[in-house]
Structure formats: C-alpha cells, structure tokens
PDB file of C-alpha atoms in Angstrom:
ATOM      1  CA  MET S   1      91.221  23.533  49.958  1.00  0.00           C
ATOM      2  CA  THR S   2      89.516  26.271  52.512  1.00  0.00           C
ATOM      3  CA  PRO S   3      85.605  25.957  52.628  1.00  0.00           C
ATOM      4  CA  LYS S   4      85.529  29.324  50.897  1.00  0.00           C
ATOM      5  CA  GLU S   5      87.569  27.559  47.338  1.00  0.00           C
ATOM      6  CA  ILE S   6      84.985  24.591  47.178  1.00  0.00           C
ATOM      7  CA  GLN S   7      83.061  25.171  44.259  1.00  0.00           C
ATOM      8  CA  PRO S   8      79.710  23.347  44.633  1.00  0.00           C
ATOM      9  CA  ASP S   9      79.495  22.031  40.581  1.00  0.00           C
ATOM     10  CA  GLU S  10      83.066  21.521  41.020  1.00  0.00           C
ATOM     11  CA  ALA S  11      82.519  19.162  44.198  1.00  0.00           C
ATOM     12  CA  ILE S  12      79.439  17.009  42.175  1.00  0.00           C
ATOM     13  CA  LYS S  13      81.245  16.970  39.034  1.00  0.00           C
ATOM     14  CA  ARG S  14      84.484  15.312  40.850  1.00  0.00           C
ATOM     15  CA  LEU S  15      82.214  12.915  43.450  1.00  0.00           C
ATOM     16  CA  LEU S  16      80.387  11.751  39.717  1.00  0.00           C
ATOM     17  CA  MET S  17      84.023  11.231  38.502  1.00  0.00           C
ATOM     18  CA  TYR S  18      84.025   7.495  39.948  1.00  0.00           C
ATOM     19  CA  SER S  19      80.818   6.849  37.880  1.00  0.00           C
ATOM     20  CA  LYS S  20      81.045   5.777  34.654  1.00  0.00           C
ATOM     21  CA  PRO S  21      78.628   4.954  32.281  1.00  0.00           C
ATOM     22  CA  GLU S  22      76.931   2.364  32.470  1.00  0.00           C
ATOM     23  CA  SER S  23      77.390  -0.327  29.293  1.00  0.00           C
ATOM     24  CA  PRO S  24      74.375  -2.871  27.559  1.00  0.00           C
ATOM     25  CA  SER S  25      75.297  -6.111  27.338  1.00  0.00           C
ATOM     26  CA  ALA S  26      77.770  -7.316  24.897  1.00  0.00           C
ATOM     27  CA  ASP S  27      75.854  -9.003  21.864  1.00  0.00           C
ATOM     28  CA  PHE S  28      74.508  -5.482  21.830  1.00  0.00           C
ATOM     29  CA  THR S  29      75.563  -3.562  18.613  1.00  0.00           C
ATOM     30  CA  ALA S  30      75.521  -7.056  17.283  1.00  0.00           C
ATOM     31  CA  ARG S  31      71.741  -7.191  18.013  1.00  0.00           C
ATOM     32  CA  ILE S  32      71.214  -4.394  16.205  1.00  0.00           C
ATOM     33  CA  MET S  33      72.702  -4.602  13.329  1.00  0.00           C
ATOM     34  CA  GLU S  34      71.343  -8.170  13.190  1.00  0.00           C
ATOM     35  CA  GLN S  35      67.619  -5.158  12.785  1.00  0.00           C
ATOM     36  CA  VAL S  36      69.107  -2.559  10.817  1.00  0.00           C
ATOM     37  CA  LEU S  37      70.652  -4.742   8.904  1.00  0.00           C
ATOM     38  CA  ALA S  38      67.247  -5.968   7.683  1.00  0.00           C
ATOM     39  CA  GLU S  39      65.968  -2.381   7.321  1.00  0.00           C
ATOM     40  CA  PRO S  40      65.740  -0.934   3.989  1.00  0.00           C
ATOM     41  CA  ALA S  41      69.202   1.017   3.537  1.00  0.00           C
ATOM     42  CA  PRO S  42      67.715   4.903   5.130  1.00  0.00           C
ATOM     43  CA  GLU S  43      68.838   7.428   1.307  1.00  0.00           C
ATOM     44  CA  LYS S  44      68.714  10.635   1.260  1.00  0.00           C
ATOM     45  CA  SER S  45      65.857  11.698  -1.366  1.00  0.00           C
ATOM     46  CA  TRP S  46      66.386  11.515  -4.790  1.00  0.00           C
ATOM     47  CA  LEU S  47      65.918  15.667  -5.146  1.00  0.00           C
ATOM     48  CA  ALA S  48      68.420  16.302  -2.051  1.00  0.00           C
ATOM     49  CA  ARG S  49      71.081  13.922  -3.937  1.00  0.00           C
ATOM     50  CA  ASN S  50      70.872  15.989  -6.842  1.00  0.00           C
ATOM     51  CA  PRO S  51      69.519  19.207  -5.829  1.00  0.00           C
ATOM     52  CA  TRP S  52      71.526  21.038  -9.445  1.00  0.00           C
ATOM     53  CA  ILE S  53      68.119  19.412 -10.949  1.00  0.00           C
ATOM     54  CA  LEU S  54      66.576  21.418  -9.562  1.00  0.00           C
ATOM     55  CA  PHE S  55      68.274  24.686 -10.994  1.00  0.00           C
ATOM     56  CA  ILE S  56      68.461  23.403 -14.364  1.00  0.00           C
ATOM     57  CA  VAL S  57      64.737  22.639 -14.600  1.00  0.00           C
ATOM     58  CA  THR S  58      64.172  26.360 -12.912  1.00  0.00           C
ATOM     59  CA  SER S  59      66.737  27.943 -15.292  1.00  0.00           C
ATOM     60  CA  ALA S  60      65.438  26.292 -18.602  1.00  0.00           C
ATOM     61  CA  VAL S  61      61.485  26.564 -17.867  1.00  0.00           C
ATOM     62  CA  PHE S  62      62.192  31.071 -16.691  1.00  0.00           C
ATOM     63  CA  LEU S  63      64.384  30.970 -20.117  1.00  0.00           C
ATOM     64  CA  LEU S  64      61.715  29.753 -21.741  1.00  0.00           C
ATOM     65  CA  LEU S  65      59.629  31.299 -20.605  1.00  0.00           C
ATOM     66  CA  PHE S  66      61.485  34.654 -21.450  1.00  0.00           C
ATOM     67  CA  TYR S  67      62.366  33.827 -25.302  1.00  0.00           C
ATOM     68  CA  PHE S  68      59.170  32.533 -26.390  1.00  0.00           C
ATOM     69  CA  PRO S  69      56.210  33.391 -23.532  1.00  0.00           C
ATOM     70  CA  VAL S  70      54.030  32.248 -27.263  1.00  0.00           C
ATOM     71  CA  TRP S  71      54.767  28.936 -25.427  1.00  0.00           C
ATOM     72  CA  SER S  72      53.535  29.491 -22.905  1.00  0.00           C
ATOM     73  CA  LEU S  73      49.698  30.583 -20.664  1.00  0.00           C
ATOM     74  CA  PHE S  74      51.989  34.055 -21.021  1.00  0.00           C
ATOM     75  CA  GLY S  75      50.218  35.046 -24.093  1.00  0.00           C
ATOM     76  CA  TYR S  76      51.309  35.763 -27.236  1.00  0.00           C
ATOM     77  CA  GLU S  77      52.136  39.469 -27.744  1.00  0.00           C
ATOM     78  CA  PHE S  78      54.840  39.609 -25.884  1.00  0.00           C
ATOM     79  CA  THR S  79      58.673  40.020 -27.768  1.00  0.00           C
ATOM     80  CA  PRO S  80      61.497  38.278 -26.366  1.00  0.00           C
ATOM     81  CA  GLY S  81      62.446  39.923 -22.516  1.00  0.00           C
ATOM     82  CA  GLN S  82      59.085  42.144 -22.770  1.00  0.00           C
ATOM     83  CA  PHE S  83      56.905  39.407 -20.874  1.00  0.00           C
ATOM     84  CA  LEU S  84      59.098  40.065 -17.297  1.00  0.00           C
ATOM     85  CA  MET S  85      58.123  43.927 -17.429  1.00  0.00           C
ATOM     86  CA  TYR S  86      54.154  43.858 -18.201  1.00  0.00           C
ATOM     87  CA  TYR S  87      53.695  41.275 -15.361  1.00  0.00           C
ATOM     88  CA  ALA S  88      55.425  44.019 -13.146  1.00  0.00           C
ATOM     89  CA  GLY S  89      53.021  45.849 -13.808  1.00  0.00           C
ATOM     90  CA  LYS S  90      50.187  43.646 -13.716  1.00  0.00           C
ATOM     91  CA  TYR S  91      50.922  42.493  -9.866  1.00  0.00           C
ATOM     92  CA  VAL S  92      52.156  45.725  -8.989  1.00  0.00           C
ATOM     93  CA  THR S  93      48.624  47.540  -9.917  1.00  0.00           C
ATOM     94  CA  SER S  94      46.551  44.442  -8.062  1.00  0.00           C
ATOM     95  CA  ALA S  95      48.674  44.830  -5.738  1.00  0.00           C
ATOM     96  CA  ALA S  96      48.137  48.220  -5.288  1.00  0.00           C
ATOM     97  CA  LEU S  97      43.848  48.190  -5.877  1.00  0.00           C
ATOM     98  CA  TRP S  98      43.416  45.907  -3.496  1.00  0.00           C
ATOM     99  CA  LEU S  99      45.610  47.734  -1.052  1.00  0.00           C
ATOM    100  CA  GLY S 100      43.227  50.803  -1.779  1.00  0.00           C
ATOM    101  CA  GLU S 101      40.375  48.596  -0.569  1.00  0.00           C
ATOM    102  CA  ALA S 102      41.629  46.726   2.719  1.00  0.00           C
ATOM    103  CA  LEU S 103      42.468  50.559   3.612  1.00  0.00           C
ATOM    104  CA  SER S 104      38.811  51.716   2.168  1.00  0.00           C
ATOM    105  CA  ARG S 105      37.606  48.748   4.572  1.00  0.00           C
ATOM    106  CA  PHE S 106      39.671  50.075   7.805  1.00  0.00           C
ATOM    107  CA  ALA S 107      37.856  53.488   7.262  1.00  0.00           C
ATOM    108  CA  GLY S 108      34.853  52.258   7.411  1.00  0.00           C
ATOM    109  CA  MET S 109      35.847  51.157  11.086  1.00  0.00           C
ATOM    110  CA  GLY S 110      34.858  54.124  12.122  1.00  0.00           C
ATOM    111  CA  LYS S 111      37.184  54.975  15.550  1.00  0.00           C
ATOM    112  CA  MET S 112      37.788  51.750  16.183  1.00  0.00           C
ATOM    113  CA  TRP S 113      40.322  51.259  13.325  1.00  0.00           C
ATOM    114  CA  TYR S 114      43.080  51.907  15.617  1.00  0.00           C
ATOM    115  CA  LEU S 115      42.880  48.383  16.931  1.00  0.00           C
ATOM    116  CA  VAL S 116      45.317  47.546  13.929  1.00  0.00           C
ATOM    117  CA  PRO S 117      48.060  49.220  14.010  1.00  0.00           C
ATOM    118  CA  VAL S 118      47.909  48.340  17.897  1.00  0.00           C
ATOM    119  CA  SER S 119      47.545  44.529  17.349  1.00  0.00           C
ATOM    120  CA  VAL S 120      50.096  44.958  14.760  1.00  0.00           C
ATOM    121  CA  ALA S 121      52.894  47.007  16.977  1.00  0.00           C
ATOM    122  CA  ILE S 122      51.599  44.055  20.090  1.00  0.00           C
ATOM    123  CA  LEU S 123      52.035  41.383  17.520  1.00  0.00           C
ATOM    124  CA  LEU S 124      56.087  42.887  16.808  1.00  0.00           C
ATOM    125  CA  LEU S 125      56.198  43.281  20.463  1.00  0.00           C
ATOM    126  CA  ALA S 126      55.798  40.463  21.472  1.00  0.00           C
ATOM    127  CA  VAL S 127      57.737  39.130  18.674  1.00  0.00           C
ATOM    128  CA  PHE S 128      61.170  41.158  19.116  1.00  0.00           C
ATOM    129  CA  ASP S 129      61.057  40.035  22.942  1.00  0.00           C
ATOM    130  CA  GLN S 130      61.321  36.137  22.481  1.00  0.00           C
ATOM    131  CA  ALA S 131      64.026  36.845  19.403  1.00  0.00           C
ATOM    132  CA  PHE S 132      66.117  38.686  22.373  1.00  0.00           C
ATOM    133  CA  SER S 133      65.255  37.028  25.371  1.00  0.00           C
ATOM    134  CA  LYS S 134      66.151  34.009  23.714  1.00  0.00           C
ATOM    135  CA  ARG S 135      69.392  35.789  21.950  1.00  0.00           C
ATOM    136  CA  ALA S 136      70.738  36.850  25.398  1.00  0.00           C
ATOM    137  CA  HIS S 137      69.999  33.124  26.804  1.00  0.00           C
ATOM    138  CA  LEU S 138      72.006  31.615  24.219  1.00  0.00           C
ATOM    139  CA  LYS S 139      74.674  34.657  25.169  1.00  0.00           C
ATOM    140  CA  THR S 140      74.553  34.127  28.992  1.00  0.00           C
ATOM    141  CA  ALA S 141      74.459  30.373  28.844  1.00  0.00           C
TER     142      ALA S 141
ATOM    143  CA  MET J   1      86.774  15.353  15.670  1.00  0.00           C
ATOM    144  CA  LYS J   2      84.967  12.621  17.298  1.00  0.00           C
ATOM    145  CA  ASP J   3      81.849  15.047  16.147  1.00  0.00           C
ATOM    146  CA  GLN J   4      83.241  15.012  12.868  1.00  0.00           C
ATOM    147  CA  ASP J   5      83.631  11.877  12.555  1.00  0.00           C
ATOM    148  CA  ASP J   6      80.014  11.113  13.230  1.00  0.00           C
ATOM    149  CA  ILE J   7      79.218  13.008  10.488  1.00  0.00           C
ATOM    150  CA  TYR J   8      82.111  11.156   8.043  1.00  0.00           C
ATOM    151  CA  HIS J   9      79.983   7.843   9.364  1.00  0.00           C
ATOM    152  CA  VAL J  10      76.531   9.364   8.931  1.00  0.00           C
ATOM    153  CA  GLN J  11      77.140  10.249   5.472  1.00  0.00           C
ATOM    154  CA  GLN J  12      78.816   7.216   3.889  1.00  0.00           C
ATOM    155  CA  ILE J  13      75.908   4.892   5.777  1.00  0.00           C
ATOM    156  CA  LEU J  14      73.397   7.906   3.422  1.00  0.00           C
ATOM    157  CA  ALA J  15      75.849   6.593   0.342  1.00  0.00           C
ATOM    158  CA  GLY J  16      74.987   3.049   0.886  1.00  0.00           C
ATOM    159  CA  LYS J  17      77.654   1.464   3.682  1.00  0.00           C
ATOM    160  CA  THR J  18      75.273  -0.078   6.197  1.00  0.00           C
ATOM    161  CA  ALA J  19      77.879  -1.280   7.705  1.00  0.00           C
ATOM    162  CA  SER J  20      78.932   2.476   9.327  1.00  0.00           C
ATOM    163  CA  PHE J  21      76.178   2.316  11.890  1.00  0.00           C
ATOM    164  CA  ALA J  22      78.082  -0.128  14.328  1.00  0.00           C
ATOM    165  CA  TYR J  23      80.670   2.721  14.560  1.00  0.00           C
ATOM    166  CA  LEU J  24      77.667   5.054  15.290  1.00  0.00           C
ATOM    167  CA  VAL J  25      76.586   2.752  18.443  1.00  0.00           C
ATOM    168  CA  ASP J  26      79.418   2.189  19.613  1.00  0.00           C
ATOM    169  CA  ARG J  27      80.676   5.408  19.772  1.00  0.00           C
ATOM    170  CA  HIS J  28      77.507   6.604  21.832  1.00  0.00           C
ATOM    171  CA  LYS J  29      75.873   3.317  23.034  1.00  0.00           C
ATOM    172  CA  ASP J  30      77.134   3.354  26.767  1.00  0.00           C
ATOM    173  CA  MET J  31      76.153   7.105  27.531  1.00  0.00           C
ATOM    174  CA  ALA J  32      73.013   6.451  25.603  1.00  0.00           C
ATOM    175  CA  PHE J  33      72.255   3.313  28.056  1.00  0.00           C
ATOM    176  CA  THR J  34      72.456   5.751  30.697  1.00  0.00           C
ATOM    177  CA  ILE J  35      69.947   7.700  30.280  1.00  0.00           C
ATOM    178  CA  ALA J  36      67.967   5.572  29.154  1.00  0.00           C
ATOM    179  CA  LEU J  37      69.154   3.404  32.773  1.00  0.00           C
ATOM    180  CA  LYS J  38      68.644   6.585  34.749  1.00  0.00           C
ATOM    181  CA  ILE J  39      65.857   7.173  33.036  1.00  0.00           C
ATOM    182  CA  VAL J  40      63.414   3.973  34.200  1.00  0.00           C
ATOM    183  CA  ARG J  41      65.850   2.241  36.604  1.00  0.00           C
ATOM    184  CA  ASN J  42      65.801  -1.399  35.010  1.00  0.00           C
ATOM    185  CA  ARG J  43      68.860  -2.388  32.842  1.00  0.00           C
ATOM    186  CA  GLU J  44      66.852  -4.461  30.278  1.00  0.00           C
ATOM    187  CA  ASP J  45      64.048  -1.602  29.777  1.00  0.00           C
ATOM    188  CA  ALA J  46      66.775   0.718  29.466  1.00  0.00           C
ATOM    189  CA  GLU J  47      68.547  -2.253  27.033  1.00  0.00           C
ATOM    190  CA  GLU J  48      64.980  -2.473  24.925  1.00  0.00           C
ATOM    191  CA  ILE J  49      64.477   1.289  24.531  1.00  0.00           C
ATOM    192  CA  THR J  50      68.387   2.190  23.993  1.00  0.00           C
ATOM    193  CA  GLN J  51      68.353  -0.561  20.943  1.00  0.00           C
ATOM    194  CA  ASP J  52      64.858   0.639  19.777  1.00  0.00           C
ATOM    195  CA  SER J  53      65.883   4.410  20.122  1.00  0.00           C
ATOM    196  CA  PHE J  54      69.016   2.954  17.291  1.00  0.00           C
ATOM    197  CA  VAL J  55      66.729   1.250  15.370  1.00  0.00           C
ATOM    198  CA  LYS J  56      64.659   4.637  15.097  1.00  0.00           C
ATOM    199  CA  ALA J  57      67.662   7.056  15.007  1.00  0.00           C
ATOM    200  CA  TYR J  58      68.949   4.978  12.219  1.00  0.00           C
ATOM    201  CA  GLN J  59      65.601   4.629  10.209  1.00  0.00           C
ATOM    202  CA  SER J  60      65.187   8.662  10.518  1.00  0.00           C
ATOM    203  CA  LEU J  61      69.032   9.675   9.762  1.00  0.00           C
ATOM    204  CA  ARG J  62      67.684  11.340   6.756  1.00  0.00           C
ATOM    205  CA  SER J  63      66.118  13.825   8.585  1.00  0.00           C
ATOM    206  CA  PHE J  64      69.751  14.144  10.734  1.00  0.00           C
ATOM    207  CA  LYS J  65      70.544  18.035   9.258  1.00  0.00           C
ATOM    208  CA  GLY J  66      73.817  18.123  11.399  1.00  0.00           C
ATOM    209  CA  GLU J  67      72.208  21.004  12.958  1.00  0.00           C
ATOM    210  CA  SER J  68      73.609  19.829  16.070  1.00  0.00           C
ATOM    211  CA  LYS J  69      75.023  16.674  17.231  1.00  0.00           C
ATOM    212  CA  PHE J  70      74.948  13.299  15.911  1.00  0.00           C
ATOM    213  CA  SER J  71      74.731  12.682  19.425  1.00  0.00           C
ATOM    214  CA  THR J  72      72.148  15.526  20.987  1.00  0.00           C
ATOM    215  CA  TRP J  73      70.201  14.499  17.984  1.00  0.00           C
ATOM    216  CA  LEU J  74      70.518  10.584  19.082  1.00  0.00           C
ATOM    217  CA  TYR J  75      69.909  11.424  22.869  1.00  0.00           C
ATOM    218  CA  ARG J  76      67.396  13.567  22.394  1.00  0.00           C
ATOM    219  CA  ILE J  77      65.675  10.496  20.746  1.00  0.00           C
ATOM    220  CA  VAL J  78      66.019   7.825  24.019  1.00  0.00           C
ATOM    221  CA  TYR J  79      64.828  10.393  26.690  1.00  0.00           C
ATOM    222  CA  ASN J  80      62.332  11.439  24.350  1.00  0.00           C
ATOM    223  CA  ALA J  81      61.597   6.796  24.657  1.00  0.00           C
ATOM    224  CA  ALA J  82      62.612   6.191  27.922  1.00  0.00           C
ATOM    225  CA  ILE J  83      60.813   9.015  29.545  1.00  0.00           C
ATOM    226  CA  SER J  84      57.370   7.915  27.641  1.00  0.00           C
ATOM    227  CA  HIS J  85      57.870   5.002  28.977  1.00  0.00           C
ATOM    228  CA  THR J  86      58.292   5.916  32.463  1.00  0.00           C
ATOM    229  CA  ARG J  87      54.541   8.018  32.002  1.00  0.00           C
ATOM    230  CA  ARG J  88      53.328   4.620  30.725  1.00  0.00           C
ATOM    231  CA  GLN J  89      54.702   2.922  33.971  1.00  0.00           C
ATOM    232  CA  LYS J  90      53.435   5.749  36.947  1.00  0.00           C
ATOM    233  CA  HIS J  91      56.566   5.094  39.212  1.00  0.00           C
ATOM    234  CA  GLU J  92      57.509   5.768  42.642  1.00  0.00           C
ATOM    235  CA  PHE J  93      59.871   7.945  44.404  1.00  0.00           C
ATOM    236  CA  THR J  94      60.889   8.588  48.090  1.00  0.00           C
ATOM    237  CA  ALA J  95      60.273  11.975  49.287  1.00  0.00           C
ATOM    238  CA  ILE J  96      63.236  13.968  50.951  1.00  0.00           C
ATOM    239  CA  ASP J  97      63.039  13.061  54.773  1.00  0.00           C
ATOM    240  CA  GLU J  98      62.925  16.985  55.768  1.00  0.00           C
ATOM    241  CA  ASN J  99      63.502  15.577  59.457  1.00  0.00           C
ATOM    242  CA  LEU J 100      66.935  14.141  58.285  1.00  0.00           C
ATOM    243  CA  ILE J 101      67.804  16.994  56.868  1.00  0.00           C
ATOM    244  CA  GLY J 102      70.713  18.527  59.076  1.00  0.00           C
ATOM    245  CA  ASN J 103      71.114  22.614  58.407  1.00  0.00           C
ATOM    246  CA  MET J 104      75.252  21.757  57.141  1.00  0.00           C
ATOM    247  CA  THR J 105      76.598  24.400  54.304  1.00  0.00           C
ATOM    248  CA  GLU J 106      77.825  22.342  50.650  1.00  0.00           C
ATOM    249  CA  ASN J 107      81.005  23.467  51.448  1.00  0.00           C
ATOM    250  CA  GLU J 108      80.734  21.163  54.935  1.00  0.00           C
ATOM    251  CA  ILE J 109      79.071  18.514  53.234  1.00  0.00           C
ATOM    252  CA  VAL J 110      81.999  18.397  51.181  1.00  0.00           C
ATOM    253  CA  GLU J 111      84.073  18.314  53.892  1.00  0.00           C
ATOM    254  CA  ASN J 112      82.725  15.274  55.615  1.00  0.00           C
ATOM    255  CA  LEU J 113      82.739  13.574  51.956  1.00  0.00           C
ATOM    256  CA  ASP J 114      85.922  14.261  51.137  1.00  0.00           C
ATOM    257  CA  GLN J 115      87.016  12.079  54.652  1.00  0.00           C
ATOM    258  CA  LEU J 116      84.928   9.013  52.893  1.00  0.00           C
ATOM    259  CA  ASP J 117      87.230   7.039  50.838  1.00  0.00           C
ATOM    260  CA  SER J 118      86.604   6.859  47.347  1.00  0.00           C
ATOM    261  CA  GLU J 119      84.362   3.833  47.282  1.00  0.00           C
ATOM    262  CA  GLU J 120      81.686   5.330  50.068  1.00  0.00           C
ATOM    263  CA  GLN J 121      82.046   8.708  48.552  1.00  0.00           C
ATOM    264  CA  SER J 122      80.018   6.917  44.876  1.00  0.00           C
ATOM    265  CA  ARG J 123      77.932   5.200  47.263  1.00  0.00           C
ATOM    266  CA  LEU J 124      76.685   7.817  48.901  1.00  0.00           C
ATOM    267  CA  VAL J 125      76.960   9.823  45.661  1.00  0.00           C
ATOM    268  CA  ALA J 126      75.337   7.030  43.525  1.00  0.00           C
ATOM    269  CA  ALA J 127      72.643   7.224  46.111  1.00  0.00           C
ATOM    270  CA  ALA J 128      71.902  10.784  45.527  1.00  0.00           C
ATOM    271  CA  VAL J 129      71.284  10.819  41.931  1.00  0.00           C
ATOM    272  CA  ASP J 130      68.631   6.884  42.050  1.00  0.00           C
ATOM    273  CA  HIS J 131      67.225   9.165  44.723  1.00  0.00           C
ATOM    274  CA  LEU J 132      66.492  11.992  42.403  1.00  0.00           C
ATOM    275  CA  PRO J 133      63.049  11.812  39.658  1.00  0.00           C
ATOM    276  CA  PRO J 134      64.454   9.860  36.692  1.00  0.00           C
ATOM    277  CA  ASP J 135      64.028  13.253  34.137  1.00  0.00           C
ATOM    278  CA  GLU J 136      66.965  14.574  37.140  1.00  0.00           C
ATOM    279  CA  SER J 137      68.367  11.991  37.156  1.00  0.00           C
ATOM    280  CA  ALA J 138      69.684  11.990  33.691  1.00  0.00           C
ATOM    281  CA  LEU J 139      70.260  15.365  33.359  1.00  0.00           C
ATOM    282  CA  VAL J 140      73.298  14.679  35.922  1.00  0.00           C
ATOM    283  CA  SER J 141      74.552  12.155  34.091  1.00  0.00           C
ATOM    284  CA  LEU J 142      74.206  14.506  30.947  1.00  0.00           C
ATOM    285  CA  PHE J 143      75.939  17.824  33.123  1.00  0.00           C
ATOM    286  CA  TYR J 144      78.505  16.504  34.877  1.00  0.00           C
ATOM    287  CA  MET J 145      78.833  12.665  33.573  1.00  0.00           C
ATOM    288  CA  GLN J 146      79.472  13.393  29.764  1.00  0.00           C
ATOM    289  CA  GLU J 147      80.146  17.230  30.450  1.00  0.00           C
ATOM    290  CA  THR J 148      77.052  17.683  27.831  1.00  0.00           C
ATOM    291  CA  SER J 149      76.293  21.844  27.954  1.00  0.00           C
ATOM    292  CA  ILE J 150      73.421  23.075  28.540  1.00  0.00           C
ATOM    293  CA  GLU J 151      72.651  23.633  25.164  1.00  0.00           C
ATOM    294  CA  ASP J 152      72.994  20.780  24.013  1.00  0.00           C
ATOM    295  CA  ILE J 153      70.681  19.526  26.877  1.00  0.00           C
ATOM    296  CA  SER J 154      68.449  22.107  26.453  1.00  0.00           C
ATOM    297  CA  ARG J 155      68.129  19.830  22.938  1.00  0.00           C
ATOM    298  CA  ILE J 156      67.714  16.693  24.438  1.00  0.00           C
ATOM    299  CA  THR J 157      64.753  17.471  27.339  1.00  0.00           C
ATOM    300  CA  GLY J 158      63.018  19.841  24.985  1.00  0.00           C
ATOM    301  CA  LEU J 159      63.359  22.194  27.735  1.00  0.00           C
ATOM    302  CA  SER J 160      64.881  26.118  27.283  1.00  0.00           C
ATOM    303  CA  VAL J 161      68.470  26.944  28.238  1.00  0.00           C
ATOM    304  CA  SER J 162      67.595  29.080  31.445  1.00  0.00           C
ATOM    305  CA  ASN J 163      64.961  26.206  33.059  1.00  0.00           C
ATOM    306  CA  VAL J 164      67.597  24.294  32.358  1.00  0.00           C
ATOM    307  CA  LYS J 165      69.923  26.202  34.799  1.00  0.00           C
ATOM    308  CA  VAL J 166      66.877  26.522  36.900  1.00  0.00           C
ATOM    309  CA  LYS J 167      66.664  23.188  37.283  1.00  0.00           C
ATOM    310  CA  LEU J 168      70.187  21.900  37.480  1.00  0.00           C
ATOM    311  CA  HIS J 169      70.166  24.024  40.716  1.00  0.00           C
ATOM    312  CA  ARG J 170      67.885  22.382  42.600  1.00  0.00           C
ATOM    313  CA  ILE J 171      69.038  19.161  41.840  1.00  0.00           C
ATOM    314  CA  ARG J 172      72.520  19.843  42.611  1.00  0.00           C
ATOM    315  CA  LYS J 173      70.843  21.234  46.146  1.00  0.00           C
ATOM    316  CA  LYS J 174      68.679  17.642  46.010  1.00  0.00           C
ATOM    317  CA  LEU J 175      72.165  15.972  46.044  1.00  0.00           C
ATOM    318  CA  TYR J 176      73.756  17.417  49.125  1.00  0.00           C
ATOM    319  CA  ASP J 177      70.621  17.385  50.877  1.00  0.00           C
ATOM    320  CA  VAL J 178      70.295  13.902  50.121  1.00  0.00           C
ATOM    321  CA  MET J 179      74.286  13.016  50.886  1.00  0.00           C
ATOM    322  CA  GLN J 180      73.463  15.019  53.897  1.00  0.00           C
ATOM    323  CA  GLN J 181      70.253  13.133  54.747  1.00  0.00           C
ATOM    324  CA  LYS J 182      72.234   9.811  54.463  1.00  0.00           C
ATOM    325  CA  MET J 183      75.525  10.657  55.900  1.00  0.00           C
ATOM    326  CA  VAL J 184      72.948  11.665  59.167  1.00  0.00           C
ATOM    327  CA  LYS J 185      71.291   8.125  58.607  1.00  0.00           C
ATOM    328  CA  THR J 186      74.166   6.255  58.127  1.00  0.00           C
ATOM    329  CA  GLN J 187      75.860   8.469  60.943  1.00  0.00           C
ATOM    330  CA  LEU J 188      78.545   9.637  58.495  1.00  0.00           C
ATOM    331  CA  VAL J 189      79.525  12.366  60.403  1.00  0.00           C
TER     332      VAL J 189
END
C-alpha cells in the first residue's frame, strides 16, 4: 500500500480491531435478572394494549350526539344529523368575529402594525431553516 | 435481523415474559460495559453503572417506542449515567505534550505502526484511546469498535450529527498525535 492509499479512518479501525469490547464479571446477567425479577413487570398501559376501546368510545359518543342531540348539552331543537351544520356555522361565526376584533387591534397599532408580519416571517424563516438544515445533515451523514 | 430479535424480546417482556430480558442483557452487556468503562475508567464503577442502566432500561421499557434500535436507546442510558458519574468525580486527564509531537503525517504514523507487531500496535492504540477525555473515548468505541452510525451516535450522546462528525475528526487527529508522541517517547521510530 502506498502512503497515498492509506485512509486515516480505516487505519484506526484496523488498529482497533484487536481491542475487543470489555466484558463485565461472569455473574453480571444473573445479578441483573435477580434485581429485575424483584421489580414489578413493565406492562403496556391498559389503553395502549386496547387502543380499539378508544375508537369505539369515540365513535359511540359521536353517534349518540349525531342522532340523539336531545341527550346532550347541545340542546333540544335539532333534528338528527343537523347539529354538525349548526355548530360548524356557529363556530365559524365566532371565529370570524374574534379575527375581526384581533385585526382591529392591529389597526390600532398605527405604523407599527408591520412588525406583526415581519415577526411571523422571521419565526417561519427560523423554523424552515432548522427543518431544512436537519434534513441536509441527515442526508450528508 | 438482530435488531428484530431485540424488538421481539422487548415485546415478550411487555407481554409479561420477564425472562426475555436476560437475552437483551447477554447481547448488549459487553458494549454497554465498554462504553461505561471508557468513560469512568474504573471496572467496579463501570459495572455498577451498567447494571443500574440495565435495571433502569427494564423499568422504563414501556417508553421504548422502537423509533431507534434498542441498543441505541440502551447505550444512551449508559452514556448519560456514566457522564453524570464523571461529572461528580471530576477526573483529571493528561494533556498531550506538544513538544513530543513530531511532524509526521498520518500516513507516516500508520506506516510506522505497520512495522510494529500486532501486540505492540494494540498497546499503543489502547494507550492513545485512554489518553482521550471520557466522552471522546466512548465515541471511539462506538464508531470504530461497534461501527455505530453517526446518526445513532448522535442519538446516544445527544450531540448533533455535525458535532459528532467534527468530534470524530478531532479525535482521529488526537489519536495520531498521541500515538506519535508515544512512539517518540519509546523510541519506536
């Protein structure tokens, strides 16, 4: 091998090949198992073992609310299937009102209002920069 | 395949078969112990840290989501425990004697090393690794001995991928410097 062909990393790897990992004492596993068997077993949580329960309960509540809104806090005046539309409309209206009020406050800032989009833009730029640099690192690693 | 075996045994333990943990201990005890030993430099302390780390891993096995390899997850526990231990102990390390560092290139050092017998080579490299600070010594074990990927080392140590790369580059240079210093000292060149 000529000097130019020697890869420094490969050379170290080759030199370290002879040094094997160290071993703990012979009864190491037995000691750990003794300690571990005295511990309560680490089981998955009840919900993690039965995730379908969550799905069933959510679906049941949804169906109940959908067909029998009279049972719920949502009121008595709906016919089955209508409450979704009602609440969609109600919340969209509230959101629009809130947004209008928030915007009017920005207007009160006078010439300083432009700080808001500039701050948001800086924040987004920082987030994108972090996201892309992380991806680039992982690709080049 | 071995990683799949680990996942299988983790699932067995979570299903109540605690004895499966012995498989995981047997498979990973040597590397876990080596990481701890490289950091704390004392066999008794390293064994205690490794044992505690295995028990801690068992206790928090539920939180192992399988997003990384089981070994990566376990070595991270060991690495953190060993680093915390050294912070409490405040070890002192010998600085490299700059006067004894010659001006040999890495290639020349490797060529000189090649002229030594394997036992002498191992002794020299082991001494060079022991000269490194604890965290760097553990990095050498992971990268060169265990051939752990840079991404996994990053997960184990909590350093960024680029930081690991920079550290490995510096470590390599340090190793060559120390080996050269030792060769000059013992008049092997």
